[in-house]
mmCIF file of C-alpha atoms in Angstrom:
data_model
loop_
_atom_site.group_PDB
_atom_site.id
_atom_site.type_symbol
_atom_site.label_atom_id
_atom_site.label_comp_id
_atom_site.label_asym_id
_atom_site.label_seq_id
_atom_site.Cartn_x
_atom_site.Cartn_y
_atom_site.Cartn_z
ATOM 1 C CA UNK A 1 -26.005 27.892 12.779
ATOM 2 C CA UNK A 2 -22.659 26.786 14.065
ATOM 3 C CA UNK A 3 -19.742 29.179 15.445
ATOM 4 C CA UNK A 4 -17.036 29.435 12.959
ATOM 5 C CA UNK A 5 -13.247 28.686 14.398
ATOM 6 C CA UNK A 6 -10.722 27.527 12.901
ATOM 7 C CA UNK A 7 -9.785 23.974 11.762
ATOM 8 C CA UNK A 8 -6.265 23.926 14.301
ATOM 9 C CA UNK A 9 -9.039 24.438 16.895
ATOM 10 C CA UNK A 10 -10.502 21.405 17.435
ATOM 11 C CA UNK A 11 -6.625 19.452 16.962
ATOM 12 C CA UNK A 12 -4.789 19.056 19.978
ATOM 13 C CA UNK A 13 -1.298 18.056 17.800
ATOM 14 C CA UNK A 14 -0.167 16.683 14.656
ATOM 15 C CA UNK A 15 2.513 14.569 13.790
ATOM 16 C CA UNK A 16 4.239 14.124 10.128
ATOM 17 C CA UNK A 17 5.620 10.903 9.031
ATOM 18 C CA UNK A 18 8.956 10.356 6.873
ATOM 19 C CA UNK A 19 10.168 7.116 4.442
ATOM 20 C CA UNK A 20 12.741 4.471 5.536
ATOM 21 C CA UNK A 21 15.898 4.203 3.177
ATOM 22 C CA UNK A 22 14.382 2.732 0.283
ATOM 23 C CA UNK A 23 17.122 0.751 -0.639
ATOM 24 C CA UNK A 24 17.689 -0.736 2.946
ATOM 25 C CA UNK A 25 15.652 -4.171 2.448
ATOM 26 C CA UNK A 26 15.913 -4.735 6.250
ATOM 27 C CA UNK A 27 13.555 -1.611 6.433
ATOM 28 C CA UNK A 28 10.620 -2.944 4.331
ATOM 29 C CA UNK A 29 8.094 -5.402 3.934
ATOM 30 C CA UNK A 30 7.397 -5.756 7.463
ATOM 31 C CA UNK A 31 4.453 -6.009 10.068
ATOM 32 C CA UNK A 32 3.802 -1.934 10.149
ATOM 33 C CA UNK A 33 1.392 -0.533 7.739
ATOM 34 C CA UNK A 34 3.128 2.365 6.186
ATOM 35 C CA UNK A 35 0.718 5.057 4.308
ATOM 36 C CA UNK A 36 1.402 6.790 1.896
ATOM 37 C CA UNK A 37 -0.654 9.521 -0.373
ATOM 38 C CA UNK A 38 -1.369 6.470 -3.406
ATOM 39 C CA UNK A 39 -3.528 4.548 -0.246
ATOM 40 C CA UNK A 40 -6.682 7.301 -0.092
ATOM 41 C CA UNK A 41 -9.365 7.877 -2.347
ATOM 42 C CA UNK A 42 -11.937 9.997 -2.968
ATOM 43 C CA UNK A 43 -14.715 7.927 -1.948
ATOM 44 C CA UNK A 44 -13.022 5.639 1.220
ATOM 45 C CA UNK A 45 -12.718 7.239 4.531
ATOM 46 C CA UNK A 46 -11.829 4.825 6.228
ATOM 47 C CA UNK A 47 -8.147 3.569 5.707
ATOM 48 C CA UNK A 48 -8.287 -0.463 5.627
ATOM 49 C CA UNK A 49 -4.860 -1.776 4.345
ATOM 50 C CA UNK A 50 -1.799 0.190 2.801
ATOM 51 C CA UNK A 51 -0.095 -1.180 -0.140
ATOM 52 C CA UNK A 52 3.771 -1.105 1.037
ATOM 53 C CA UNK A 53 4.700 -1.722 5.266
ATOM 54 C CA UNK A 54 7.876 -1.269 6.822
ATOM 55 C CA UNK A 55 9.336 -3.042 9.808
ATOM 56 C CA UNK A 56 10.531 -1.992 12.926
ATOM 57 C CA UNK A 57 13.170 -1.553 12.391
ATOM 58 C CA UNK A 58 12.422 0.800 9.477
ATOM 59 C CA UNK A 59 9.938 2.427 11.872
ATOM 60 C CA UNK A 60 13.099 3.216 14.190
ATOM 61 C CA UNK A 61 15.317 4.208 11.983
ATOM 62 C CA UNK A 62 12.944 7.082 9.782
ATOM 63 C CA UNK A 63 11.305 9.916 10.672
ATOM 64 C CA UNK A 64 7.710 8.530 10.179
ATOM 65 C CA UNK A 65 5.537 7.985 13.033
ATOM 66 C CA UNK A 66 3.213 5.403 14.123
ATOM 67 C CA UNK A 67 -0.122 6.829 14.200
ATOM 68 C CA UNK A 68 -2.865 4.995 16.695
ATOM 69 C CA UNK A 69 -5.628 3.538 14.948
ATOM 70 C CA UNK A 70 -8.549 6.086 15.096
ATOM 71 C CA UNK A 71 -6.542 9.375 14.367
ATOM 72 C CA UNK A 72 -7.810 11.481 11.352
ATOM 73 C CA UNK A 73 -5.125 11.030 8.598
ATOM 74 C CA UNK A 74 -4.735 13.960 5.650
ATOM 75 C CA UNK A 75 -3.147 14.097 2.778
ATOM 76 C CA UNK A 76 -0.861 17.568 2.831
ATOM 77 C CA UNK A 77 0.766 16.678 -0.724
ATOM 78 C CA UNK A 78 -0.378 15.946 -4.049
ATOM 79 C CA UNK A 79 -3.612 14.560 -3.051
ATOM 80 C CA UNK A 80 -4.544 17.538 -0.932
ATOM 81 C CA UNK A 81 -7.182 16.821 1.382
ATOM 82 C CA UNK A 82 -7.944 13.242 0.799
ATOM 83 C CA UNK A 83 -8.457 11.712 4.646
ATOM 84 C CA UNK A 84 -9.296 8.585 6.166
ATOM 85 C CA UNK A 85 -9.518 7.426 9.367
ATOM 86 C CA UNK A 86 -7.482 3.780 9.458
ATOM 87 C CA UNK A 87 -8.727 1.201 11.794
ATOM 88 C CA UNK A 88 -5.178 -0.153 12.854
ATOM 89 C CA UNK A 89 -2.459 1.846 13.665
ATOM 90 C CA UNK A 90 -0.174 2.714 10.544
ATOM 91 C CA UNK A 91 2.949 4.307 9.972
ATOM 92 C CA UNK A 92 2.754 7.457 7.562
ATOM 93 C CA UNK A 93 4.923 9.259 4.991
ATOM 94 C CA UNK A 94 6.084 13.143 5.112
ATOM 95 C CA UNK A 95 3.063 13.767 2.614
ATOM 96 C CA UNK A 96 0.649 12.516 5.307
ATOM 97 C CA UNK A 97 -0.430 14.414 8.340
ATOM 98 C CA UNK A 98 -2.400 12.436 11.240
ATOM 99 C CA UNK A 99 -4.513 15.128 13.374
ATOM 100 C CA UNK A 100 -4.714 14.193 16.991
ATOM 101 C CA UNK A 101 -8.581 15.871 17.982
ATOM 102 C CA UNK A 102 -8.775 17.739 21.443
ATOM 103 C CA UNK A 103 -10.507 15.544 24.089
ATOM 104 C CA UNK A 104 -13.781 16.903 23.685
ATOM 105 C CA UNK A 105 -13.742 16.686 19.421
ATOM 106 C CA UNK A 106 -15.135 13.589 17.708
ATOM 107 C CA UNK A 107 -11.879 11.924 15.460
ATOM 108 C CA UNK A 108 -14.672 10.936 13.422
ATOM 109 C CA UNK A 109 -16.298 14.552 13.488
ATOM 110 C CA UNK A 110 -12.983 15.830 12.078
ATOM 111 C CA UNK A 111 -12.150 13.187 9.833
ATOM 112 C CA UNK A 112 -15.898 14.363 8.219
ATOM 113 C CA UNK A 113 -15.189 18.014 8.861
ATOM 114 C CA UNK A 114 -12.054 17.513 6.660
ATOM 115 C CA UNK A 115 -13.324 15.720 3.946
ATOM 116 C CA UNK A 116 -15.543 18.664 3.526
ATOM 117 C CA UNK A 117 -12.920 21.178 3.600
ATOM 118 C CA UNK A 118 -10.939 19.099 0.696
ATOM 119 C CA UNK A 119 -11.722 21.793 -1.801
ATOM 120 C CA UNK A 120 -10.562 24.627 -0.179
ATOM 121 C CA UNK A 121 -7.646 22.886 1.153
ATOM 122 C CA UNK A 122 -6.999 22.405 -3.079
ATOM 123 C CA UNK A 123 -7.401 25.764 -3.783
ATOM 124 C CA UNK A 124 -5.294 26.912 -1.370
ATOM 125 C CA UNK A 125 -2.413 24.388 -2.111
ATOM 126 C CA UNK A 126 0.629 26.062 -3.832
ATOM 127 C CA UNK A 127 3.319 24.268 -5.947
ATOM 128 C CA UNK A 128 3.658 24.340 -10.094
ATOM 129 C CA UNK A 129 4.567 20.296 -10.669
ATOM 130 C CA UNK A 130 3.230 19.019 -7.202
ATOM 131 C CA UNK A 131 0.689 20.677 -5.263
ATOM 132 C CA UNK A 132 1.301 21.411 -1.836
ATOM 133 C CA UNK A 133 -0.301 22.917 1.419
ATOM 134 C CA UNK A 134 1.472 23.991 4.646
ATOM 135 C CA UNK A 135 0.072 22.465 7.563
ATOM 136 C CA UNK A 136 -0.235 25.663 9.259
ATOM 137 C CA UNK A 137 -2.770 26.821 5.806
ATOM 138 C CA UNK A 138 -4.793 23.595 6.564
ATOM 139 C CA UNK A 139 -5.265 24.190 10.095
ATOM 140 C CA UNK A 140 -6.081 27.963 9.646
ATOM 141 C CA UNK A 141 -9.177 27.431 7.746
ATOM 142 C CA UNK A 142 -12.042 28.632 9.373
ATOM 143 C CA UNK A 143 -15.056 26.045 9.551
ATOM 144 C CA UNK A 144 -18.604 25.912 11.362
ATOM 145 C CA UNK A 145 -18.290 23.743 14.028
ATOM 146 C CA UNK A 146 -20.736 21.481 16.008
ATOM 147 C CA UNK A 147 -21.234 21.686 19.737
ATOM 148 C CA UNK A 148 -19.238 18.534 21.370
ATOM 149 C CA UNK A 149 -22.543 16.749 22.400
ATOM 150 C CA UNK A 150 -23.840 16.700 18.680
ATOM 151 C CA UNK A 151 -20.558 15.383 16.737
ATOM 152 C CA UNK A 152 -20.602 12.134 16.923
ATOM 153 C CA UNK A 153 -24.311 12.211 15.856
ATOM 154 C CA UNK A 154 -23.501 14.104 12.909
ATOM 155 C CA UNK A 155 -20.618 11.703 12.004
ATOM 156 C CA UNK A 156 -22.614 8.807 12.539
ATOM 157 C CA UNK A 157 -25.585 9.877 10.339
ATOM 158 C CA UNK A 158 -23.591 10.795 7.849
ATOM 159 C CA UNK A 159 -21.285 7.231 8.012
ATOM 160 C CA UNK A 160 -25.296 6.025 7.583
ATOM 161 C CA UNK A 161 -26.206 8.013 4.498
ATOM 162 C CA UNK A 162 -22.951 7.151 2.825
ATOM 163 C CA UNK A 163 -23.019 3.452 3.420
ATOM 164 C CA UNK A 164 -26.699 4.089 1.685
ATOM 165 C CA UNK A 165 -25.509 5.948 -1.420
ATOM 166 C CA UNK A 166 -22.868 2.833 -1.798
ATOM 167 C CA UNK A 167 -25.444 0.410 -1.816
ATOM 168 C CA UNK A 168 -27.631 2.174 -4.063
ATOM 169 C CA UNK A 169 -24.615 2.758 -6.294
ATOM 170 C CA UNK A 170 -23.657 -1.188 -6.284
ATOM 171 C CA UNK A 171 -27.427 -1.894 -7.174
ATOM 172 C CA UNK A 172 -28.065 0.019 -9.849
ATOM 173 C CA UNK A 173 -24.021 -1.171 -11.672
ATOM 174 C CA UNK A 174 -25.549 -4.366 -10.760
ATOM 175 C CA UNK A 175 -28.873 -3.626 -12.679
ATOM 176 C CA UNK A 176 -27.333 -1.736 -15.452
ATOM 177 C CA UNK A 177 -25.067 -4.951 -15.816
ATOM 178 C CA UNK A 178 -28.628 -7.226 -16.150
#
């Protein structure tokens, strides 16, 4: 139904991230969300807090990057493929790529269109203790791809249908609890 291109097609740039000095306290604990693989899930595509943050002066001083809110975030390391899309802008670690979409590519067309390539982004990863994939193998997959004019409707009905399967999910724990 769709052309087929590749995944790097519809990215205009990505950016890695990098970690502070750990032991440098005037690094951490700061104002600036700092993601790292251990903040996505499975099930959450939408990145809403980070469990450690850095400061500026942290920010400065590494080799992460502070991603604008909006920007399709993927996991390259360990978690291969998990994504999220995090609605302030957050600093991210070397195991965390952010995908900047061309101008005419829905961020929230390619946040879906990776969370559907998250299995063959796995079997592709390479590594014996921790898995791995090479940005370059991530954005080399070939995927169907929606016209412009129809991906934001497509991410938007299926941001519906999940926000339906959640509620159906919390009602029947809650009747199975009864």
């Amino acid at each position: 139904m769709f052309e087929k291109h590749s995944l790097g097609s519809l990215v205009e740039r990505q950016l890695g991230g990098g970690t502070p000095e750990r032991n440098n306290p005037q690094f951490w604990n700061g104002p600036v969300p700092w993601a790292s693989v251990k903040d996505f899930t499975d099930d959450q595509l939408t990145l809403n807090s980070t469990e450690e943050s850095i400061t500026e002066q942290g920010l400065a001083a590494s080799s992460t990057n502070l991603i604008p809110a909006g920007t399709p975030l993927v996991c390259t390391r360990m978690a291969v493929g998990r994504c999220s899309i995090a609605n302030h802008d957050v600093a991210i670690n070397q195991d965390v790529k952010a995908l900047v979409p061309k101008e005419n590519v829905s961020p929230k067309y390619l946040l879906r269109l990776l969370d559907s390539l998250k299995f063959r982004a796995e079997s592709v990863a390479v590594g014996s203790t921790v898995k791995g994939i090479r940005i370059s193998d991530l954005l080399s997959i070939q995927t169907p791809v929606a016209p412009s004019d129809e991906q934001s409707k497509i991410a938007q009905i299926l941001d519906t249908l999940d926000t339906q399967i959640q509620k159906t999910e919390a009602l029947i724990a809650k009747l199975e609890k009864i």
